[in-house]
Each structure stands twice: as C-alpha cells, then as structure tokens.
mmCIF file of C-alpha atoms in Angstrom:
data_model
loop_
_atom_site.group_PDB
_atom_site.id
_atom_site.type_symbol
_atom_site.label_atom_id
_atom_site.label_comp_id
_atom_site.label_asym_id
_atom_site.label_seq_id
_atom_site.Cartn_x
_atom_site.Cartn_y
_atom_site.Cartn_z
ATOM 1 C CA MET A 1 35.234 -69.510 -177.942
ATOM 2 C CA PHE A 2 33.372 -72.838 -177.389
ATOM 3 C CA PRO A 3 33.957 -74.709 -180.705
ATOM 4 C CA TRP A 4 30.669 -75.359 -181.089
ATOM 5 C CA ASP A 5 30.066 -71.834 -181.930
ATOM 6 C CA LYS A 6 32.510 -72.023 -185.063
ATOM 7 C CA LEU A 7 29.378 -74.004 -186.796
ATOM 8 C CA ALA A 8 26.946 -71.195 -186.546
ATOM 9 C CA PRO A 9 27.813 -69.473 -190.468
ATOM 10 C CA TYR A 10 27.675 -73.282 -191.505
ATOM 11 C CA LYS A 11 24.292 -73.666 -189.674
ATOM 12 C CA ALA A 12 22.798 -71.057 -191.122
ATOM 13 C CA THR A 13 23.704 -72.210 -194.530
ATOM 14 C CA ALA A 14 22.123 -75.698 -193.901
ATOM 15 C CA ALA A 15 19.361 -73.919 -191.829
ATOM 16 C CA ALA A 16 18.405 -71.719 -195.215
ATOM 17 C CA HIS A 17 17.834 -75.166 -198.056
ATOM 18 C CA PRO A 18 14.433 -74.744 -198.700
ATOM 19 C CA GLY A 19 13.539 -78.538 -197.499
ATOM 20 C CA GLY A 20 15.164 -76.940 -194.079
ATOM 21 C CA ILE A 21 18.348 -78.113 -191.718
ATOM 22 C CA VAL A 22 19.139 -82.169 -191.724
ATOM 23 C CA ASP A 23 21.067 -81.547 -188.414
ATOM 24 C CA LEU A 24 23.196 -84.169 -187.842
ATOM 25 C CA SER A 25 26.349 -82.818 -186.066
ATOM 26 C CA VAL A 26 25.210 -83.305 -182.206
ATOM 27 C CA GLY A 27 24.432 -86.689 -180.969
ATOM 28 C CA THR A 28 21.252 -86.359 -179.108
ATOM 29 C CA PRO A 29 18.268 -88.034 -178.583
ATOM 30 C CA VAL A 30 15.282 -87.108 -180.850
ATOM 31 C CA ASP A 31 13.063 -89.925 -180.085
ATOM 32 C CA PRO A 32 9.841 -90.182 -177.432
ATOM 33 C CA VAL A 33 11.331 -90.508 -173.769
ATOM 34 C CA PRO A 34 10.568 -94.236 -172.920
ATOM 35 C CA GLU A 35 6.667 -94.493 -171.389
ATOM 36 C CA LEU A 36 7.515 -96.628 -167.969
ATOM 37 C CA ILE A 37 10.536 -94.187 -167.766
ATOM 38 C CA GLN A 38 7.926 -91.330 -167.890
ATOM 39 C CA LYS A 39 5.972 -92.895 -165.221
ATOM 40 C CA ALA A 40 8.321 -93.577 -162.884
ATOM 41 C CA LEU A 41 9.582 -89.519 -163.188
ATOM 42 C CA ILE A 42 5.916 -88.521 -162.750
ATOM 43 C CA ALA A 43 5.400 -90.631 -160.050
ATOM 44 C CA ALA A 44 8.435 -89.499 -157.954
ATOM 45 C CA ALA A 45 7.093 -85.658 -158.709
ATOM 46 C CA ASP A 46 6.622 -85.404 -155.091
ATOM 47 C CA SER A 47 9.848 -84.752 -153.604
ATOM 48 C CA PRO A 48 9.950 -81.978 -151.897
ATOM 49 C CA GLY A 49 13.345 -83.353 -149.610
ATOM 50 C CA TYR A 50 16.847 -83.088 -150.057
ATOM 51 C CA PRO A 51 18.392 -86.508 -152.233
ATOM 52 C CA THR A 52 20.880 -88.125 -150.924
ATOM 53 C CA VAL A 53 24.406 -87.430 -153.253
ATOM 54 C CA TRP A 54 24.826 -91.293 -153.261
ATOM 55 C CA GLY A 55 21.556 -91.859 -154.247
ATOM 56 C CA THR A 56 18.655 -93.503 -152.830
ATOM 57 C CA PRO A 57 19.294 -97.376 -151.584
ATOM 58 C CA GLU A 58 16.289 -98.815 -154.954
ATOM 59 C CA LEU A 59 18.986 -96.315 -157.548
ATOM 60 C CA ARG A 60 22.300 -98.431 -156.055
ATOM 61 C CA ASP A 61 20.267 -101.590 -156.515
ATOM 62 C CA ALA A 62 19.241 -100.908 -159.846
ATOM 63 C CA ILE A 63 22.768 -100.121 -160.986
ATOM 64 C CA THR A 64 24.967 -102.967 -159.322
ATOM 65 C CA GLY A 65 21.880 -105.109 -160.254
ATOM 66 C CA TRP A 66 22.162 -103.676 -163.998
ATOM 67 C CA VAL A 67 26.215 -103.461 -164.058
ATOM 68 C CA GLU A 68 25.868 -107.504 -162.931
ATOM 69 C CA ARG A 69 23.650 -108.551 -165.973
ATOM 70 C CA ARG A 70 24.799 -106.176 -169.100
ATOM 71 C CA LEU A 71 28.512 -106.230 -168.107
ATOM 72 C CA GLY A 72 28.908 -109.197 -166.847
ATOM 73 C CA ALA A 73 31.019 -107.770 -164.203
ATOM 74 C CA ARG A 74 30.563 -109.922 -160.464
ATOM 75 C CA GLY A 75 30.682 -108.980 -156.882
ATOM 76 C CA MET A 76 29.270 -105.211 -157.390
ATOM 77 C CA THR A 77 27.899 -103.330 -153.772
ATOM 78 C CA HIS A 78 26.248 -99.874 -153.451
ATOM 79 C CA ARG A 79 30.553 -99.056 -152.316
ATOM 80 C CA HIS A 80 30.802 -99.584 -155.825
ATOM 81 C CA VAL A 81 28.709 -97.487 -157.330
ATOM 82 C CA LEU A 82 28.220 -93.810 -157.574
ATOM 83 C CA PRO A 83 25.447 -91.559 -159.705
ATOM 84 C CA ILE A 84 26.170 -88.328 -161.248
ATOM 85 C CA VAL A 85 25.085 -85.862 -162.832
ATOM 86 C CA GLY A 86 25.891 -86.886 -166.731
ATOM 87 C CA SER A 87 28.562 -88.183 -167.575
ATOM 88 C CA LYS A 88 30.057 -84.269 -168.848
ATOM 89 C CA GLU A 89 30.272 -82.549 -165.431
ATOM 90 C CA LEU A 90 32.235 -85.539 -164.192
ATOM 91 C CA VAL A 91 34.487 -86.023 -167.131
ATOM 92 C CA ALA A 92 34.922 -81.874 -166.771
ATOM 93 C CA TRP A 93 35.594 -81.878 -163.455
ATOM 94 C CA LEU A 94 37.165 -85.678 -162.160
ATOM 95 C CA PRO A 95 40.267 -84.177 -162.241
ATOM 96 C CA THR A 96 39.985 -81.523 -159.967
ATOM 97 C CA GLN A 97 37.493 -84.093 -157.514
ATOM 98 C CA LEU A 98 40.667 -85.889 -157.634
ATOM 99 C CA GLY A 99 43.024 -83.035 -156.423
ATOM 100 C CA LEU A 100 44.784 -83.116 -159.285
ATOM 101 C CA GLY A 101 46.881 -79.853 -160.047
ATOM 102 C CA PRO A 102 49.981 -78.783 -161.366
ATOM 103 C CA GLY A 103 52.785 -81.449 -162.461
ATOM 104 C CA ASP A 104 49.860 -83.894 -162.499
ATOM 105 C CA ARG A 105 49.838 -85.563 -166.192
ATOM 106 C CA VAL A 106 46.336 -86.490 -167.402
ATOM 107 C CA ALA A 107 46.415 -88.426 -170.949
ATOM 108 C CA HIS A 108 43.495 -89.755 -173.242
ATOM 109 C CA PRO A 109 42.722 -90.825 -176.714
ATOM 110 C CA ARG A 110 44.282 -88.670 -180.046
ATOM 111 C CA GLN A 111 41.267 -88.297 -181.207
ATOM 112 C CA ALA A 112 38.987 -87.503 -178.433
ATOM 113 C CA TYR A 113 35.792 -85.566 -176.733
ATOM 114 C CA PRO A 114 37.235 -82.143 -175.572
ATOM 115 C CA THR A 115 36.133 -82.676 -172.386
ATOM 116 C CA TYR A 116 39.409 -84.812 -171.234
ATOM 117 C CA GLU A 117 40.802 -81.889 -171.786
ATOM 118 C CA VAL A 118 38.807 -78.785 -170.222
ATOM 119 C CA GLY A 119 39.204 -81.654 -167.083
ATOM 120 C CA ALA A 120 42.376 -81.162 -167.005
ATOM 121 C CA ARG A 121 42.912 -77.668 -167.767
ATOM 122 C CA LEU A 122 40.019 -76.934 -165.086
ATOM 123 C CA ALA A 123 42.352 -78.011 -162.750
ATOM 124 C CA ARG A 124 45.662 -76.887 -163.609
ATOM 125 C CA ALA A 125 47.122 -80.358 -163.998
ATOM 126 C CA GLU A 126 48.898 -81.200 -167.833
ATOM 127 C CA TYR A 127 47.280 -82.500 -170.203
ATOM 128 C CA GLU A 128 48.314 -85.516 -172.703
ATOM 129 C CA VAL A 129 46.929 -87.508 -175.911
ATOM 130 C CA TYR A 130 48.110 -91.282 -177.348
ATOM 131 C CA ASP A 131 47.438 -93.476 -179.888
ATOM 132 C CA ASP A 132 48.704 -96.855 -177.423
ATOM 133 C CA PRO A 133 48.488 -95.585 -173.732
ATOM 134 C CA THR A 134 51.011 -98.276 -172.607
ATOM 135 C CA GLU A 135 53.439 -96.120 -174.364
ATOM 136 C CA LEU A 136 53.081 -93.247 -172.002
ATOM 137 C CA ASP A 137 55.805 -92.393 -169.609
ATOM 138 C CA PRO A 138 53.740 -93.733 -166.590
ATOM 139 C CA ASN A 139 55.954 -90.947 -164.248
ATOM 140 C CA GLY A 140 53.048 -88.155 -162.770
ATOM 141 C CA LEU A 141 50.753 -90.129 -164.818
ATOM 142 C CA LYS A 142 47.598 -89.805 -162.659
ATOM 143 C CA LEU A 143 44.275 -90.371 -164.754
ATOM 144 C CA LEU A 144 44.580 -92.330 -168.158
ATOM 145 C CA TRP A 145 41.141 -92.558 -169.805
ATOM 146 C CA LEU A 146 40.070 -94.605 -171.998
ATOM 147 C CA ASN A 147 36.817 -94.236 -174.257
ATOM 148 C CA SER A 148 35.079 -97.380 -175.812
ATOM 149 C CA PRO A 149 33.053 -97.079 -178.344
ATOM 150 C CA SER A 150 34.988 -93.627 -179.172
ATOM 151 C CA ASN A 151 33.634 -90.794 -179.647
ATOM 152 C CA PRO A 152 34.199 -89.245 -182.221
ATOM 153 C CA THR A 153 36.035 -92.738 -184.141
ATOM 154 C CA GLY A 154 33.498 -95.029 -182.995
ATOM 155 C CA ARG A 155 36.621 -97.242 -182.475
ATOM 156 C CA VAL A 156 36.285 -100.683 -180.394
ATOM 157 C CA LEU A 157 38.606 -101.783 -177.868
ATOM 158 C CA SER A 158 39.148 -105.363 -177.706
ATOM 159 C CA LYS A 159 38.676 -107.752 -174.494
ATOM 160 C CA ALA A 160 42.388 -108.602 -175.429
ATOM 161 C CA GLU A 161 43.421 -103.760 -175.618
ATOM 162 C CA LEU A 162 41.251 -103.261 -172.510
ATOM 163 C CA THR A 163 43.333 -106.970 -170.568
ATOM 164 C CA ARG A 164 46.342 -105.478 -171.527
ATOM 165 C CA ILE A 165 46.139 -102.214 -170.759
ATOM 166 C CA VAL A 166 44.106 -102.346 -167.096
ATOM 167 C CA ALA A 167 47.684 -104.280 -166.714
ATOM 168 C CA TRP A 168 49.625 -101.801 -167.827
ATOM 169 C CA ALA A 169 47.839 -99.135 -165.442
ATOM 170 C CA ARG A 170 48.132 -100.957 -162.152
ATOM 171 C CA GLU A 171 52.003 -102.238 -162.418
ATOM 172 C CA HIS A 172 52.147 -98.713 -162.462
ATOM 173 C CA GLY A 173 50.100 -97.560 -160.560
ATOM 174 C CA VAL A 174 47.382 -94.873 -163.135
ATOM 175 C CA LEU A 175 44.525 -94.522 -162.254
ATOM 176 C CA LEU A 176 41.898 -95.942 -165.284
ATOM 177 C CA PHE A 177 38.511 -94.158 -165.996
ATOM 178 C CA SER A 178 36.900 -96.188 -169.078
ATOM 179 C CA ASP A 179 33.976 -93.635 -170.615
ATOM 180 C CA GLU A 180 31.966 -96.376 -171.762
ATOM 181 C CA CYS A 181 28.598 -94.369 -173.117
ATOM 182 C CA TYR A 182 28.372 -95.507 -176.334
ATOM 183 C CA LEU A 183 28.684 -99.942 -174.518
ATOM 184 C CA GLU A 184 24.892 -100.826 -175.728
ATOM 185 C CA LEU A 185 25.257 -99.180 -178.909
ATOM 186 C CA GLY A 186 27.714 -101.967 -180.668
ATOM 187 C CA TRP A 187 27.629 -102.555 -184.690
ATOM 188 C CA GLU A 188 29.640 -104.322 -185.762
ATOM 189 C CA ALA A 189 31.727 -105.406 -182.990
ATOM 190 C CA ASP A 190 30.771 -106.764 -179.449
ATOM 191 C CA PRO A 191 32.028 -103.680 -176.686
ATOM 192 C CA VAL A 192 32.945 -104.919 -173.417
ATOM 193 C CA SER A 193 33.534 -103.102 -170.273
ATOM 194 C CA VAL A 194 36.652 -102.843 -168.097
ATOM 195 C CA LEU A 195 34.475 -104.034 -165.411
ATOM 196 C CA HIS A 196 34.589 -107.735 -166.675
ATOM 197 C CA PRO A 197 36.186 -110.104 -164.653
ATOM 198 C CA ASP A 198 38.067 -111.479 -168.243
ATOM 199 C CA VAL A 199 39.625 -108.241 -168.539
ATOM 200 C CA ASN A 200 40.520 -106.942 -165.045
ATOM 201 C CA GLY A 201 40.595 -110.790 -163.199
ATOM 202 C CA GLY A 202 37.886 -110.340 -161.424
ATOM 203 C CA SER A 203 39.382 -106.805 -159.254
ATOM 204 C CA TYR A 204 37.860 -104.083 -159.062
ATOM 205 C CA ASP A 205 41.355 -102.148 -158.162
ATOM 206 C CA GLY A 206 42.329 -98.940 -159.967
ATOM 207 C CA ILE A 207 39.458 -98.825 -162.074
ATOM 208 C CA VAL A 208 36.356 -97.301 -162.892
ATOM 209 C CA ALA A 209 33.809 -97.115 -165.432
ATOM 210 C CA VAL A 210 31.609 -94.587 -166.749
ATOM 211 C CA HIS A 211 28.554 -94.907 -167.802
ATOM 212 C CA SER A 212 25.323 -92.338 -169.376
ATOM 213 C CA LEU A 213 21.881 -93.366 -169.576
ATOM 214 C CA SER A 214 21.615 -90.407 -171.971
ATOM 215 C CA LYS A 215 21.348 -92.466 -175.529
ATOM 216 C CA ARG A 216 20.664 -95.720 -174.753
ATOM 217 C CA SER A 217 17.358 -95.078 -173.150
ATOM 218 C CA ASN A 218 16.819 -91.022 -175.360
ATOM 219 C CA LEU A 219 17.414 -89.215 -171.323
ATOM 220 C CA ALA A 220 19.605 -86.763 -172.681
ATOM 221 C CA GLY A 221 16.957 -84.312 -171.066
ATOM 222 C CA TYR A 222 17.322 -86.121 -167.484
ATOM 223 C CA ARG A 223 21.514 -85.778 -167.344
ATOM 224 C CA ALA A 224 21.520 -89.431 -165.508
ATOM 225 C CA ALA A 225 23.982 -91.593 -165.353
ATOM 226 C CA PHE A 226 26.694 -93.586 -162.704
ATOM 227 C CA LEU A 227 30.963 -94.714 -161.995
ATOM 228 C CA ALA A 228 31.372 -97.795 -161.003
ATOM 229 C CA GLY A 229 34.565 -99.511 -160.123
ATOM 230 C CA ASP A 230 37.208 -99.331 -157.099
ATOM 231 C CA PRO A 231 35.493 -98.981 -154.134
ATOM 232 C CA ALA A 232 38.762 -97.453 -152.923
ATOM 233 C CA VAL A 233 38.374 -93.939 -155.801
ATOM 234 C CA LEU A 234 33.923 -94.034 -155.658
ATOM 235 C CA GLY A 235 34.473 -93.333 -151.612
ATOM 236 C CA PRO A 236 36.808 -90.323 -151.519
ATOM 237 C CA LEU A 237 34.498 -89.053 -155.282
ATOM 238 C CA LEU A 238 31.480 -89.126 -153.123
ATOM 239 C CA GLU A 239 32.326 -87.356 -149.870
ATOM 240 C CA ILE A 240 33.473 -84.771 -151.809
ATOM 241 C CA ARG A 241 30.766 -84.790 -154.188
ATOM 242 C CA LYS A 242 28.822 -84.588 -151.272
ATOM 243 C CA HIS A 243 30.668 -81.207 -149.922
ATOM 244 C CA GLY A 244 29.690 -79.897 -153.143
ATOM 245 C CA GLY A 245 26.493 -80.828 -153.601
ATOM 246 C CA MET A 246 26.407 -82.768 -156.908
ATOM 247 C CA MET A 247 22.817 -84.013 -156.434
ATOM 248 C CA LEU A 248 20.293 -86.202 -158.928
ATOM 249 C CA PRO A 249 16.918 -84.754 -158.295
ATOM 250 C CA ALA A 250 14.719 -87.431 -157.070
ATOM 251 C CA PRO A 251 12.451 -87.719 -159.983
ATOM 252 C CA THR A 252 15.320 -88.469 -161.559
ATOM 253 C CA GLN A 253 16.731 -91.057 -159.495
ATOM 254 C CA ALA A 254 13.095 -93.023 -159.369
ATOM 255 C CA ALA A 255 13.549 -92.936 -163.578
ATOM 256 C CA MET A 256 16.807 -94.439 -163.409
ATOM 257 C CA ILE A 257 15.783 -96.866 -161.509
ATOM 258 C CA ALA A 258 12.832 -97.841 -164.404
ATOM 259 C CA ALA A 259 15.170 -97.088 -166.755
ATOM 260 C CA LEU A 260 17.391 -99.718 -165.573
ATOM 261 C CA GLY A 261 15.549 -102.621 -165.059
ATOM 262 C CA ASP A 262 13.866 -102.891 -168.639
ATOM 263 C CA ASP A 263 15.424 -103.814 -171.952
ATOM 264 C CA ASP A 264 12.875 -103.879 -174.155
ATOM 265 C CA HIS A 265 13.132 -100.297 -175.202
ATOM 266 C CA VAL A 266 17.050 -100.688 -175.535
ATOM 267 C CA HIS A 267 16.453 -102.667 -178.240
ATOM 268 C CA VAL A 268 13.816 -100.920 -179.254
ATOM 269 C CA GLN A 269 15.883 -97.568 -180.190
ATOM 270 C CA ARG A 270 19.183 -100.012 -181.052
ATOM 271 C CA GLU A 271 17.219 -100.559 -183.521
ATOM 272 C CA ARG A 272 15.935 -97.120 -184.779
ATOM 273 C CA TYR A 273 19.568 -96.458 -184.948
ATOM 274 C CA ALA A 274 20.542 -99.530 -186.770
ATOM 275 C CA ALA A 275 18.101 -97.713 -189.908
ATOM 276 C CA ARG A 276 19.534 -94.428 -189.133
ATOM 277 C CA ARG A 277 22.570 -95.416 -189.515
ATOM 278 C CA GLU A 278 22.768 -98.258 -192.353
ATOM 279 C CA ALA A 279 20.468 -95.509 -194.312
ATOM 280 C CA LEU A 280 22.858 -92.434 -194.338
ATOM 281 C CA ARG A 281 25.711 -94.981 -194.449
ATOM 282 C CA THR A 282 24.912 -96.748 -197.980
ATOM 283 C CA ALA A 283 23.711 -92.631 -198.725
ATOM 284 C CA LEU A 284 27.616 -91.058 -198.150
ATOM 285 C CA LEU A 285 30.061 -94.036 -199.299
ATOM 286 C CA SER A 286 27.815 -93.762 -202.666
ATOM 287 C CA HIS A 287 28.382 -89.187 -202.442
ATOM 288 C CA GLY A 288 32.383 -90.513 -202.334
ATOM 289 C CA PHE A 289 32.716 -91.188 -198.581
ATOM 290 C CA ARG A 290 35.302 -93.863 -197.324
ATOM 291 C CA ILE A 291 34.118 -94.979 -193.774
ATOM 292 C CA GLU A 292 36.567 -95.197 -190.836
ATOM 293 C CA HIS A 293 36.013 -97.596 -187.762
ATOM 294 C CA SER A 294 32.058 -96.677 -186.499
ATOM 295 C CA GLU A 295 31.878 -100.362 -185.372
ATOM 296 C CA ALA A 296 29.647 -98.821 -182.416
ATOM 297 C CA SER A 297 28.251 -95.577 -181.328
ATOM 298 C CA LEU A 298 26.224 -92.833 -182.682
ATOM 299 C CA TYR A 299 28.532 -90.956 -185.566
ATOM 300 C CA LEU A 300 29.881 -92.308 -188.809
ATOM 301 C CA TRP A 301 33.451 -91.384 -188.610
ATOM 302 C CA ALA A 302 33.995 -89.997 -192.608
ATOM 303 C CA THR A 303 35.952 -88.637 -195.255
ATOM 304 C CA ARG A 304 37.103 -87.131 -198.315
ATOM 305 C CA ASP A 305 40.695 -86.635 -198.116
ATOM 306 C CA GLU A 306 40.070 -83.029 -197.707
ATOM 307 C CA SER A 307 40.073 -80.293 -195.010
ATOM 308 C CA CYS A 308 36.943 -81.416 -192.390
ATOM 309 C CA TRP A 309 35.741 -76.851 -193.255
ATOM 310 C CA ASP A 310 35.401 -78.126 -197.267
ATOM 311 C CA THR A 311 33.449 -80.971 -196.251
ATOM 312 C CA VAL A 312 31.499 -79.099 -193.376
ATOM 313 C CA ALA A 313 30.817 -76.095 -195.890
ATOM 314 C CA HIS A 314 29.755 -78.884 -199.389
ATOM 315 C CA LEU A 315 27.390 -80.424 -196.803
ATOM 316 C CA ALA A 316 26.026 -77.569 -195.739
ATOM 317 C CA ALA A 317 25.277 -76.400 -199.120
ATOM 318 C CA LEU A 318 23.163 -79.281 -199.704
ATOM 319 C CA GLY A 319 21.014 -78.442 -195.971
ATOM 320 C CA ILE A 320 23.065 -81.202 -193.871
ATOM 321 C CA LEU A 321 25.477 -80.071 -190.730
ATOM 322 C CA VAL A 322 28.015 -82.557 -189.423
ATOM 323 C CA ALA A 323 30.725 -81.475 -186.905
ATOM 324 C CA PRO A 324 34.178 -80.764 -187.683
ATOM 325 C CA GLY A 325 36.880 -83.857 -187.276
ATOM 326 C CA ASP A 326 39.534 -81.038 -185.672
ATOM 327 C CA PHE A 327 37.249 -81.037 -183.014
ATOM 328 C CA TYR A 328 38.191 -84.018 -181.756
ATOM 329 C CA GLY A 329 41.700 -83.210 -182.232
ATOM 330 C CA GLU A 330 44.862 -82.770 -184.900
ATOM 331 C CA ALA A 331 44.217 -86.009 -185.774
ATOM 332 C CA GLY A 332 40.590 -85.354 -187.616
ATOM 333 C CA GLU A 333 41.221 -82.384 -189.840
ATOM 334 C CA LYS A 334 40.331 -84.612 -192.631
ATOM 335 C CA TYR A 335 37.009 -85.778 -190.892
ATOM 336 C CA VAL A 336 33.949 -85.118 -190.326
ATOM 337 C CA ARG A 337 31.701 -86.897 -187.868
ATOM 338 C CA VAL A 338 27.885 -87.390 -189.264
ATOM 339 C CA ALA A 339 25.390 -88.322 -186.090
ATOM 340 C CA PHE A 340 22.410 -90.696 -187.246
ATOM 341 C CA THR A 341 20.432 -89.116 -183.975
ATOM 342 C CA ALA A 342 17.711 -87.693 -186.142
ATOM 343 C CA THR A 343 14.528 -88.966 -186.743
ATOM 344 C CA ASP A 344 13.554 -91.400 -189.293
ATOM 345 C CA GLU A 345 11.942 -88.153 -192.038
ATOM 346 C CA ARG A 346 15.889 -85.864 -191.418
ATOM 347 C CA VAL A 347 17.211 -89.129 -192.162
ATOM 348 C CA ARG A 348 15.361 -89.394 -195.228
ATOM 349 C CA ALA A 349 15.917 -86.365 -196.217
ATOM 350 C CA ALA A 350 19.574 -85.752 -195.952
ATOM 351 C CA VAL A 351 19.670 -89.757 -198.085
ATOM 352 C CA GLU A 352 17.870 -88.034 -200.505
ATOM 353 C CA ARG A 353 20.106 -85.134 -201.026
ATOM 354 C CA LEU A 354 22.974 -87.422 -200.737
ATOM 355 C CA ALA A 355 21.723 -89.005 -204.050
#
C-alpha cells in the first residue's frame, strides 16, 4: 500500500470542515511558475526531435555555472553534470542503475524520505538506517545517502560534519550521494553542499550531489533536476540512462536554463515561504506543539508527544491535514511534518483555526 493512501480518511475529515481543507501534508508548490521560465518553455515548444539524455550543451553550461556560483564548486565541466527527470526517479532507481543487488548494502538517515528504502528494495539490495553514518560497517556498503537539509526534519549537517563524513566514505571506498534538494531553503542555518571545496578538499572523487528545481523555482510539474559530482560515477550512469530513455523533454531543458540563470525569482519565493513558515510556526507553538530542527526545508517537524496519528486526527478535526512522522521511519512516530507550501490565504485559515 502506498503510504499516503493511509491518510485518505483524515483527508476526508479535514475536507468536511466548513472552511474547507488546509492541506499541509505534501510539500507541493502552489505559487505560479515564474514568467521568465514559462516563456522559455513556450519558446521551445516546437521540439519535434528526440532530446538527449545528457541535455543540451547550453543546459550543461547552465548547471555547471549555477553549481560554481551558488555552491562554491570549482573546476566543473560538462562531465561533472547530468540532468535527471526530477529527483525522485533518480532516488528510486539509482541502486538498480549502479548495478547493486543482493548482498550489497544501501544506507540512509534514520528519519528519511521513504524512497531511499524503496530504491534499495527495487534493486533487491539490503538497506539500513543510521544516526551517524561513520558508525556503519563499511564492508559491503555500496551506497551512502546523505540528506541535508533533511526531509522531513529540516536538520542541516554542518560543514564540519559533512567534511568528516566525506573523508570517512572515501577512506572506506563508499560511494556517497548527497540529496541537497532543499539547499536554497535555509532559515536558521546556511546549508553547505558536499561540492564545496572546504568539504571535499577540491576533489569530487566518490561524491555526487542531487539538486532539484521543484522547490526553488516552483517547477515540480516540470520534473527538472540534475546530478553534479564525480565523472567516474556520472559517465556510466549516463550510458545506462541512454539505454533506458531517461531524457528530459526539450522544452523542460530550455526552462531549466532560464531558471538556473536567474536568482531573483528564488529570492521572491523564499520571502513567501519565510512569511508562511513564521505564521505557522508561531501558531503551532501557541497551540502546544514543540518544533524540533526545522532550520531549513519546507517543513516544520512538530510534536505534541503523542502518537503521530492522534496528532493527525486532532488537526484533521480542525480542517488541517499534515503528514504523520512514521511515514519517515519509526523514529518519527510522535511527530508530524507540516508543510508551509499552501497559499497565503490557506495558511491564514490554518493560523486562525489553531488559535
């Protein structure tokens, strides 16, 4: 059963509220796609030929330029980048595409996006969770997932923590993939990429970062994302993905170029999210919640020290739908994940109900 199907009865309860549902369960963007991105998509609409899996040279230029400008990466070439069809397909199919299988181990954070485990299971590899990855047994560990800023908790790994983990992974020959899709959304912390030279010592050996335009540019509907890092990892992935036909539509590639070339729309969107975050955070605290981590990302990780499903039911009765923490592992059983990706009007409604 798809986990989200379990929320259906609570969604029905919330939807029956006289003022309508406030859906804070899924972090899906609700604000308009910035006009310059829409225009780029439309201008590329006449694209009768097949797009390439590696993307156009212009897209690769846009990715390498952004990674150097925004993340502080150095010496990025086209061989260091690879466009992907949204980040979720990559997370789900990476172990398979890396050729992992029975006997190989994949590790991910204890509280995490469920698709890391799904990816291991699709490849029939073993999977395990960690609090500190450097305490894992490196034997047979073929893929280590980092996720900073974290979904669901919003926790950010410091530069020192990242540096220590990268060094440990290299020492033991463990391939490290860092899911950094919320990196542009730091509130009480300034997230750092594994691509930063202070973290990786100026080498991309054994490390790859995953980035998405879904959150920063409201492009969840475009399925626009990319990898950046070790060419020795990305080269074989490119060949496999060519065989699999995992190519971004040409108009989406054009839209990505526009999105990566413009920072203004990101600042505008950040301001929207900052205001919604502050309103919901204040309302939840005054309603008796405690909020942990949540220094970045699009979520508040909140608890009333009760079963997450009791909290889901309590909020559903107020017409507010949130995600139960146990969707993200057993350690989340007393938490809920509250997205602040609703419209200003719906956020105001939630704040009024919580008061």
